[in-house]
Amino acid sequence: MYDRYNRNINYLRISVTDRCNLRCTYCMPVSGIKKLSHNEILTYDEIAGFTREAVKHGVTKVRITGGEPLVRKGIVALVEMLSGIAGITDLSMTTNGVLLANYADDLKAAGLHRVNISLDTTNPEKFASITRNGNVANVIEGIFAAKRAGLLPVKINCVIRVSKEEAAAREVAKFCRRNDLEIRYIKQMDLVSGHFSAVDGGTGGDCMLCNRLRLTSNGKLKPCLFSNVEFDIRELGFERAIQLAVELKPQCGTVNNTGEFYNIGG
Ligand code: SAM
Ligand code: SF4
């Protein structure tokens, strides 16, 4: 699918839940979030049906994200449903890694190709402070389990404030070199003020190259992370929502007043 700026829209990111087992300071408010109700959240049949439609229209890359995708019950079954869709050449997941050691083998067997794991520091105290009480040892176990399971290449997402020379990011880079992991630095963004930038080592943040659509866990299709434009796939139907999102994808991001990274999936 080409949009009006001649961008080939072939990448769908699906947030499967707004919930998370961590509370990263830059992502979720300290008070937690107003959780979506069960009825609001798309079912796995809806997600798979929508993805099938998107693939018919030219999507080849699919990423499962959240919130934390591994906290949604039955996530392995969803991976199996998606990996059965002919035409997806890249099926990946972004996870905080906390539960990954339990799931890596099952995810691989269900047809997941690879994972991106978020890790901003290898220091246990710093990690607990950024995530408001997470245990970095679980994430590191998850990273090794993903490698052993063959969810390759394992990529590490490292959020930085300003520069990749920050102490925490340098530790993570060292850890990645030692363990043969790819690292991508993501500058901390603020959706509401519209402060965003290119991802170092990735393709995000450059509007002219943006090939993405994002599906929120409650069925809003968003053509741009930094925009309030969205189309309700339940109200409009899958095909119409896709057509509108591609037709009206903004040339460049501005602001997103919801500020809800955890529901859009980053
Ligand atoms: N829970 C999973 C995780 O943390 O990997 C998946 C969802 S999370 C919203 C996806 C990515 O967005 C993570 O790599 C996270 O570090 C990043 N992220 C969250 N809030 C951000 C912010 N304010 N600026 C930049 N990246 C952010
Ligand atoms: Fe959870 Fe990921 Fe947001 Fe951290 S960045 S609070 S792990 S959704």
mmCIF file of C-alpha atoms and ligand atoms in Angstrom:
data_model
loop_
_atom_site.group_PDB
_atom_site.id
_atom_site.type_symbol
_atom_site.label_atom_id
_atom_site.label_comp_id
_atom_site.label_asym_id
_atom_site.label_seq_id
_atom_site.Cartn_x
_atom_site.Cartn_y
_atom_site.Cartn_z
ATOM 1 C CA MET A 1 0.000 0.000 0.000
ATOM 2 C CA TYR A 2 1.404 3.391 -0.971
ATOM 3 C CA ASP A 3 0.256 6.514 0.836
ATOM 4 C CA ARG A 4 -0.018 9.971 -0.715
ATOM 5 C CA TYR A 5 3.669 10.661 0.018
ATOM 6 C CA ASN A 6 4.678 7.496 -1.826
ATOM 7 C CA ARG A 7 5.629 5.619 1.320
ATOM 8 C CA ASN A 8 5.135 1.858 1.102
ATOM 9 C CA ILE A 9 3.084 0.977 4.183
ATOM 10 C CA ASN A 10 4.047 -2.599 4.949
ATOM 11 C CA TYR A 11 4.615 -2.696 8.720
ATOM 12 C CA LEU A 12 1.912 -3.272 11.343
ATOM 13 C CA ARG A 13 2.581 -2.963 15.072
ATOM 14 C CA ILE A 14 -0.073 -4.489 17.275
ATOM 15 C CA SER A 15 -0.466 -3.594 20.935
ATOM 16 C CA VAL A 16 -2.194 -6.585 22.508
ATOM 17 C CA THR A 17 -2.722 -5.134 25.979
ATOM 18 C CA ASP A 18 -2.531 -1.843 27.866
ATOM 19 C CA ARG A 19 -1.312 -3.666 30.991
ATOM 20 C CA CYS A 20 2.224 -4.148 32.161
ATOM 21 C CA ASN A 21 4.168 -5.827 34.940
ATOM 22 C CA LEU A 22 6.582 -2.865 35.119
ATOM 23 C CA ARG A 23 5.984 0.880 35.571
ATOM 24 C CA CYS A 24 8.793 2.574 33.672
ATOM 25 C CA THR A 25 8.994 6.214 34.687
ATOM 26 C CA TYR A 26 8.987 7.508 31.083
ATOM 27 C CA CYS A 27 6.081 5.312 30.009
ATOM 28 C CA MET A 28 3.496 5.009 32.762
ATOM 29 C CA PRO A 29 2.311 7.401 35.441
ATOM 30 C CA VAL A 30 3.258 6.524 39.006
ATOM 31 C CA SER A 31 -0.400 6.066 39.871
ATOM 32 C CA GLY A 32 -0.695 3.348 37.239
ATOM 33 C CA ILE A 33 -3.248 3.566 34.447
ATOM 34 C CA LYS A 34 -6.980 3.455 34.052
ATOM 35 C CA LYS A 35 -7.269 -0.048 32.695
ATOM 36 C CA LEU A 36 -9.333 -0.765 29.625
ATOM 37 C CA SER A 37 -12.245 -3.089 30.262
ATOM 38 C CA HIS A 38 -12.309 -6.625 28.946
ATOM 39 C CA ASN A 39 -14.911 -5.761 26.283
ATOM 40 C CA GLU A 40 -12.853 -2.912 24.935
ATOM 41 C CA ILE A 41 -9.789 -5.074 24.296
ATOM 42 C CA LEU A 42 -9.678 -6.758 20.892
ATOM 43 C CA THR A 43 -10.055 -10.519 20.946
ATOM 44 C CA TYR A 44 -7.396 -12.716 19.348
ATOM 45 C CA ASP A 45 -9.844 -13.539 16.558
ATOM 46 C CA GLU A 46 -10.271 -9.831 15.850
ATOM 47 C CA ILE A 47 -6.521 -9.210 15.890
ATOM 48 C CA ALA A 48 -5.854 -12.144 13.556
ATOM 49 C CA GLY A 49 -8.736 -11.171 11.255
ATOM 50 C CA PHE A 50 -7.506 -7.602 11.064
ATOM 51 C CA THR A 51 -3.940 -8.729 10.402
ATOM 52 C CA ARG A 52 -5.137 -10.992 7.581
ATOM 53 C CA GLU A 53 -6.829 -7.995 5.993
ATOM 54 C CA ALA A 54 -3.701 -5.859 6.437
ATOM 55 C CA VAL A 55 -1.560 -8.551 4.816
ATOM 56 C CA LYS A 56 -3.981 -8.655 1.882
ATOM 57 C CA HIS A 57 -3.248 -4.950 1.479
ATOM 58 C CA GLY A 58 0.511 -5.393 1.470
ATOM 59 C CA VAL A 59 1.676 -5.661 5.090
ATOM 60 C CA THR A 60 4.626 -8.066 5.387
ATOM 61 C CA LYS A 61 6.116 -7.117 8.767
ATOM 62 C CA VAL A 62 4.176 -7.573 12.006
ATOM 63 C CA ARG A 63 5.308 -6.732 15.537
ATOM 64 C CA ILE A 64 3.450 -7.698 18.713
ATOM 65 C CA THR A 65 3.845 -5.192 21.522
ATOM 66 C CA GLY A 66 1.946 -3.657 24.443
ATOM 67 C CA GLY A 67 1.855 -2.775 27.399
ATOM 68 C CA GLU A 68 3.692 -5.961 28.078
ATOM 69 C CA PRO A 69 2.575 -8.587 25.534
ATOM 70 C CA LEU A 70 3.649 -11.519 27.720
ATOM 71 C CA VAL A 71 1.166 -10.587 30.452
ATOM 72 C CA ARG A 72 -1.799 -11.192 28.146
ATOM 73 C CA LYS A 73 -3.215 -14.673 28.704
ATOM 74 C CA GLY A 74 -2.831 -17.051 25.781
ATOM 75 C CA ILE A 75 -0.285 -14.900 23.927
ATOM 76 C CA VAL A 76 1.387 -17.990 22.454
ATOM 77 C CA ALA A 77 -1.913 -18.898 20.778
ATOM 78 C CA LEU A 78 -2.027 -15.455 19.162
ATOM 79 C CA VAL A 79 1.519 -15.909 17.837
ATOM 80 C CA GLU A 80 0.424 -19.214 16.359
ATOM 81 C CA MET A 81 -2.578 -17.573 14.681
ATOM 82 C CA LEU A 82 -0.420 -14.812 13.202
ATOM 83 C CA SER A 83 2.421 -17.051 12.083
ATOM 84 C CA GLY A 84 -0.133 -19.063 10.109
ATOM 85 C CA ILE A 85 -0.931 -16.055 7.906
ATOM 86 C CA ALA A 86 0.847 -16.481 4.574
ATOM 87 C CA GLY A 87 2.595 -13.300 3.486
ATOM 88 C CA ILE A 88 4.151 -12.253 6.804
ATOM 89 C CA THR A 89 7.908 -12.419 6.288
ATOM 90 C CA ASP A 90 8.906 -10.863 9.618
ATOM 91 C CA LEU A 91 6.989 -11.649 12.827
ATOM 92 C CA SER A 92 8.524 -10.115 15.934
ATOM 93 C CA MET A 93 7.701 -9.061 19.492
ATOM 94 C CA THR A 94 8.835 -6.193 21.700
ATOM 95 C CA THR A 95 8.916 -7.242 25.356
ATOM 96 C CA ASN A 96 10.401 -6.062 28.624
ATOM 97 C CA GLY A 97 11.784 -9.590 28.965
ATOM 98 C CA VAL A 98 10.630 -10.154 32.551
ATOM 99 C CA LEU A 99 8.587 -13.266 31.690
ATOM 100 C CA LEU A 100 10.512 -14.254 28.584
ATOM 101 C CA ALA A 101 12.485 -17.100 30.151
ATOM 102 C CA ASN A 102 9.143 -18.895 30.692
ATOM 103 C CA TYR A 103 7.910 -18.264 27.156
ATOM 104 C CA ALA A 104 10.865 -18.224 24.749
ATOM 105 C CA ASP A 105 10.684 -21.864 23.626
ATOM 106 C CA ASP A 106 6.893 -21.823 23.224
ATOM 107 C CA LEU A 107 7.011 -18.559 21.266
ATOM 108 C CA LYS A 108 9.608 -20.001 18.920
ATOM 109 C CA ALA A 109 7.587 -23.179 18.454
ATOM 110 C CA ALA A 110 4.488 -21.064 17.727
ATOM 111 C CA GLY A 111 6.323 -19.374 14.864
ATOM 112 C CA LEU A 112 7.667 -16.112 16.301
ATOM 113 C CA HIS A 113 10.799 -15.112 14.369
ATOM 114 C CA ARG A 114 12.567 -12.759 16.745
ATOM 115 C CA VAL A 115 12.344 -10.447 19.767
ATOM 116 C CA ASN A 116 13.355 -6.947 20.792
ATOM 117 C CA ILE A 117 13.958 -6.697 24.526
ATOM 118 C CA SER A 118 14.017 -3.412 26.404
ATOM 119 C CA LEU A 119 16.994 -2.839 28.678
ATOM 120 C CA ASP A 120 18.088 0.635 29.754
ATOM 121 C CA THR A 121 20.644 -0.414 32.369
ATOM 122 C CA THR A 122 22.277 -3.594 33.641
ATOM 123 C CA ASN A 123 22.577 -2.173 37.151
ATOM 124 C CA PRO A 124 20.005 -3.791 39.495
ATOM 125 C CA GLU A 125 19.370 -0.642 41.564
ATOM 126 C CA LYS A 126 19.097 1.655 38.560
ATOM 127 C CA PHE A 127 16.821 -0.851 36.828
ATOM 128 C CA ALA A 128 14.552 -1.043 39.889
ATOM 129 C CA SER A 129 14.388 2.728 39.985
ATOM 130 C CA ILE A 130 13.594 3.204 36.250
ATOM 131 C CA THR A 131 10.996 0.421 36.194
ATOM 132 C CA ARG A 132 9.668 1.136 39.692
ATOM 133 C CA ASN A 133 10.682 -2.180 41.181
ATOM 134 C CA GLY A 134 11.594 -4.518 38.330
ATOM 135 C CA ASN A 135 14.285 -7.180 38.704
ATOM 136 C CA VAL A 136 16.941 -6.935 36.006
ATOM 137 C CA ALA A 137 18.029 -10.544 36.613
ATOM 138 C CA ASN A 138 14.719 -11.733 35.131
ATOM 139 C CA VAL A 139 15.324 -9.704 31.990
ATOM 140 C CA ILE A 140 18.851 -11.001 31.568
ATOM 141 C CA GLU A 141 17.586 -14.569 31.982
ATOM 142 C CA GLY A 142 14.952 -13.755 29.359
ATOM 143 C CA ILE A 143 17.588 -12.471 26.940
ATOM 144 C CA PHE A 144 19.635 -15.658 27.243
ATOM 145 C CA ALA A 145 16.533 -17.810 26.902
ATOM 146 C CA ALA A 146 15.572 -15.965 23.702
ATOM 147 C CA LYS A 147 19.029 -16.595 22.250
ATOM 148 C CA ARG A 148 18.926 -20.271 23.169
ATOM 149 C CA ALA A 149 15.452 -20.598 21.670
ATOM 150 C CA GLY A 150 16.685 -19.082 18.406
ATOM 151 C CA LEU A 151 14.512 -15.946 18.430
ATOM 152 C CA LEU A 152 17.225 -14.256 16.385
ATOM 153 C CA PRO A 153 18.522 -11.674 15.996
ATOM 154 C CA VAL A 154 17.842 -10.647 19.593
ATOM 155 C CA LYS A 155 17.840 -6.856 19.632
ATOM 156 C CA ILE A 156 18.060 -4.680 22.718
ATOM 157 C CA ASN A 157 16.060 -1.417 22.930
ATOM 158 C CA CYS A 158 17.866 1.025 25.174
ATOM 159 C CA VAL A 159 16.122 4.274 26.081
ATOM 160 C CA ILE A 160 18.521 7.172 26.551
ATOM 161 C CA ARG A 161 17.860 10.712 27.706
ATOM 162 C CA VAL A 162 20.213 12.588 25.427
ATOM 163 C CA SER A 163 23.202 10.545 24.342
ATOM 164 C CA LYS A 164 24.360 6.965 24.015
ATOM 165 C CA GLU A 165 27.428 7.975 25.999
ATOM 166 C CA GLU A 166 25.360 8.068 29.203
ATOM 167 C CA ALA A 167 26.779 5.670 31.808
ATOM 168 C CA ALA A 168 23.778 3.335 31.826
ATOM 169 C CA ALA A 169 23.709 3.075 28.028
ATOM 170 C CA ARG A 170 27.428 2.352 27.886
ATOM 171 C CA GLU A 171 26.994 -0.540 30.324
ATOM 172 C CA VAL A 172 24.210 -1.921 28.160
ATOM 173 C CA ALA A 173 26.363 -1.542 25.031
ATOM 174 C CA LYS A 174 29.162 -3.474 26.733
ATOM 175 C CA PHE A 175 26.733 -6.211 27.766
ATOM 176 C CA CYS A 176 25.514 -6.404 24.154
ATOM 177 C CA ARG A 177 29.026 -6.647 22.707
ATOM 178 C CA ARG A 178 29.919 -9.428 25.150
ATOM 179 C CA ASN A 179 26.773 -11.378 24.354
ATOM 180 C CA ASP A 180 26.492 -10.800 20.642
ATOM 181 C CA LEU A 181 23.310 -8.722 20.795
ATOM 182 C CA GLU A 182 22.283 -5.845 18.548
ATOM 183 C CA ILE A 183 21.543 -2.583 20.338
ATOM 184 C CA ARG A 184 19.169 0.212 19.292
ATOM 185 C CA TYR A 185 19.106 3.482 21.188
ATOM 186 C CA ILE A 186 15.756 5.213 21.550
ATOM 187 C CA LYS A 187 15.721 8.807 22.716
ATOM 188 C CA GLN A 188 13.203 9.328 25.461
ATOM 189 C CA MET A 189 10.188 10.903 23.825
ATOM 190 C CA ASP A 190 7.292 12.961 24.988
ATOM 191 C CA LEU A 191 4.190 12.268 22.932
ATOM 192 C CA VAL A 192 2.278 15.277 24.181
ATOM 193 C CA SER A 193 4.944 17.878 23.465
ATOM 194 C CA GLY A 194 5.810 16.140 20.209
ATOM 195 C CA HIS A 195 9.488 15.673 21.043
ATOM 196 C CA PHE A 196 10.612 12.753 18.958
ATOM 197 C CA SER A 197 13.684 11.802 17.028
ATOM 198 C CA ALA A 198 15.187 9.076 14.884
ATOM 199 C CA VAL A 199 16.059 5.773 16.534
ATOM 200 C CA ASP A 200 19.771 5.146 16.361
ATOM 201 C CA GLY A 201 20.255 1.737 14.753
ATOM 202 C CA GLY A 202 16.575 1.452 13.795
ATOM 203 C CA THR A 203 14.193 3.046 11.327
ATOM 204 C CA GLY A 204 11.774 4.839 13.682
ATOM 205 C CA GLY A 205 11.480 8.595 13.937
ATOM 206 C CA ASP A 206 12.199 9.517 10.311
ATOM 207 C CA CYS A 207 8.798 10.535 8.955
ATOM 208 C CA MET A 208 9.737 10.320 5.285
ATOM 209 C CA LEU A 209 10.748 6.674 5.744
ATOM 210 C CA CYS A 210 7.843 5.731 8.014
ATOM 211 C CA ASN A 211 6.145 2.556 6.799
ATOM 212 C CA ARG A 212 4.047 1.848 9.915
ATOM 213 C CA LEU A 213 0.515 1.473 11.050
ATOM 214 C CA ARG A 214 -0.239 0.898 14.735
ATOM 215 C CA LEU A 215 -3.194 -0.986 16.155
ATOM 216 C CA THR A 216 -3.981 -0.188 19.794
ATOM 217 C CA SER A 217 -5.242 -2.852 22.153
ATOM 218 C CA ASN A 218 -8.745 -1.348 21.967
ATOM 219 C CA GLY A 219 -8.929 -1.380 18.195
ATOM 220 C CA LYS A 220 -7.825 2.083 17.102
ATOM 221 C CA LEU A 221 -5.700 2.083 13.994
ATOM 222 C CA LYS A 222 -3.153 4.890 14.146
ATOM 223 C CA PRO A 223 -1.187 5.938 11.068
ATOM 224 C CA CYS A 224 1.245 8.017 13.153
ATOM 225 C CA LEU A 225 2.482 7.755 16.754
ATOM 226 C CA PHE A 226 2.731 11.545 16.999
ATOM 227 C CA SER A 227 -0.776 12.383 15.891
ATOM 228 C CA ASN A 228 -4.287 12.106 17.284
ATOM 229 C CA VAL A 229 -5.588 10.668 14.008
ATOM 230 C CA GLU A 230 -7.027 7.180 14.517
ATOM 231 C CA PHE A 231 -9.658 4.925 13.013
ATOM 232 C CA ASP A 232 -11.802 2.513 14.983
ATOM 233 C CA ILE A 233 -11.576 -0.882 13.313
ATOM 234 C CA ARG A 234 -14.741 -2.177 14.995
ATOM 235 C CA GLU A 235 -16.842 0.802 13.908
ATOM 236 C CA LEU A 236 -15.460 1.169 10.405
ATOM 237 C CA GLY A 237 -14.677 -2.423 9.548
ATOM 238 C CA PHE A 238 -11.146 -3.673 8.971
ATOM 239 C CA GLU A 239 -10.743 -2.802 5.305
ATOM 240 C CA ARG A 240 -12.177 0.723 5.530
ATOM 241 C CA ALA A 241 -10.043 1.505 8.587
ATOM 242 C CA ILE A 242 -6.918 0.394 6.715
ATOM 243 C CA GLN A 243 -7.839 2.433 3.636
ATOM 244 C CA LEU A 244 -8.467 5.565 5.702
ATOM 245 C CA ALA A 245 -5.322 5.173 7.793
ATOM 246 C CA VAL A 246 -3.160 4.852 4.693
ATOM 247 C CA GLU A 247 -4.966 7.647 2.831
ATOM 248 C CA LEU A 248 -4.728 10.042 5.766
ATOM 249 C CA LYS A 249 -1.308 9.141 7.173
ATOM 250 C CA PRO A 250 0.226 12.509 8.070
ATOM 251 C CA GLN A 251 3.320 13.604 6.207
ATOM 252 C CA CYS A 252 5.066 14.198 9.513
ATOM 253 C CA GLY A 253 4.294 13.708 13.208
ATOM 254 C CA THR A 254 3.252 16.573 15.454
ATOM 255 C CA VAL A 255 1.696 15.753 18.821
ATOM 256 C CA ASN A 256 -0.343 12.996 20.417
ATOM 257 C CA ASN A 257 -2.400 14.325 23.304
ATOM 258 C CA THR A 258 -3.119 10.929 24.851
ATOM 259 C CA GLY A 259 0.548 10.399 25.750
ATOM 260 C CA GLU A 260 -0.237 6.683 26.090
ATOM 261 C CA PHE A 261 2.875 4.809 25.005
ATOM 262 C CA TYR A 262 1.688 1.746 26.881
ATOM 263 C CA ASN A 263 -1.515 1.459 24.842
ATOM 264 C CA ILE A 264 0.057 2.261 21.473
ATOM 265 C CA GLY A 265 3.111 0.121 21.968
ATOM 266 C CA GLY A 266 5.855 2.633 21.193
HETATM 267 N N1 SAM B 1 6.563 -3.541 27.434
HETATM 268 C C1 SAM B 1 7.332 -3.775 26.269
HETATM 269 C C2 SAM B 1 8.708 -3.192 26.395
HETATM 270 O O1 SAM B 1 8.941 -2.383 27.288
HETATM 271 O O2 SAM B 1 9.561 -3.556 25.582
HETATM 272 C C3 SAM B 1 6.669 -3.317 24.990
HETATM 273 C C4 SAM B 1 5.945 -1.995 25.004
HETATM 274 S S1 SAM B 1 6.963 -0.561 25.271
HETATM 275 C C5 SAM B 1 5.771 0.753 25.254
HETATM 276 C C6 SAM B 1 7.807 -0.453 23.699
HETATM 277 C C7 SAM B 1 9.055 0.376 23.687
HETATM 278 O O3 SAM B 1 8.712 1.725 23.922
HETATM 279 C C8 SAM B 1 10.075 -0.015 24.759
HETATM 280 O O4 SAM B 1 11.315 -0.301 24.145
HETATM 281 C C9 SAM B 1 10.156 1.196 25.619
HETATM 282 O O5 SAM B 1 11.457 1.374 26.139
HETATM 283 C C10 SAM B 1 9.751 2.301 24.676
HETATM 284 N N2 SAM B 1 9.231 3.504 25.338
HETATM 285 C C11 SAM B 1 8.285 3.599 26.284
HETATM 286 N N3 SAM B 1 8.089 4.883 26.662
HETATM 287 C C12 SAM B 1 8.955 5.631 25.923
HETATM 288 C C13 SAM B 1 9.240 7.018 25.829
HETATM 289 N N4 SAM B 1 8.634 7.922 26.590
HETATM 290 N N5 SAM B 1 10.179 7.407 24.940
HETATM 291 C C14 SAM B 1 10.827 6.507 24.161
HETATM 292 N N6 SAM B 1 10.602 5.185 24.203
HETATM 293 C C15 SAM B 1 9.682 4.737 25.070
HETATM 294 FE FE1 SF4 B 2 5.796 -1.536 30.614
HETATM 295 FE FE2 SF4 B 2 7.215 -1.419 28.382
HETATM 296 FE FE3 SF4 B 2 6.000 0.780 29.334
HETATM 297 FE FE4 SF4 B 2 8.066 -0.197 30.663
HETATM 298 S S1 SF4 B 2 8.106 0.630 28.566
HETATM 299 S S2 SF4 B 2 6.090 0.429 31.573
HETATM 300 S S3 SF4 B 2 7.859 -2.349 30.328
HETATM 301 S S4 SF4 B 2 5.004 -1.029 28.582
#
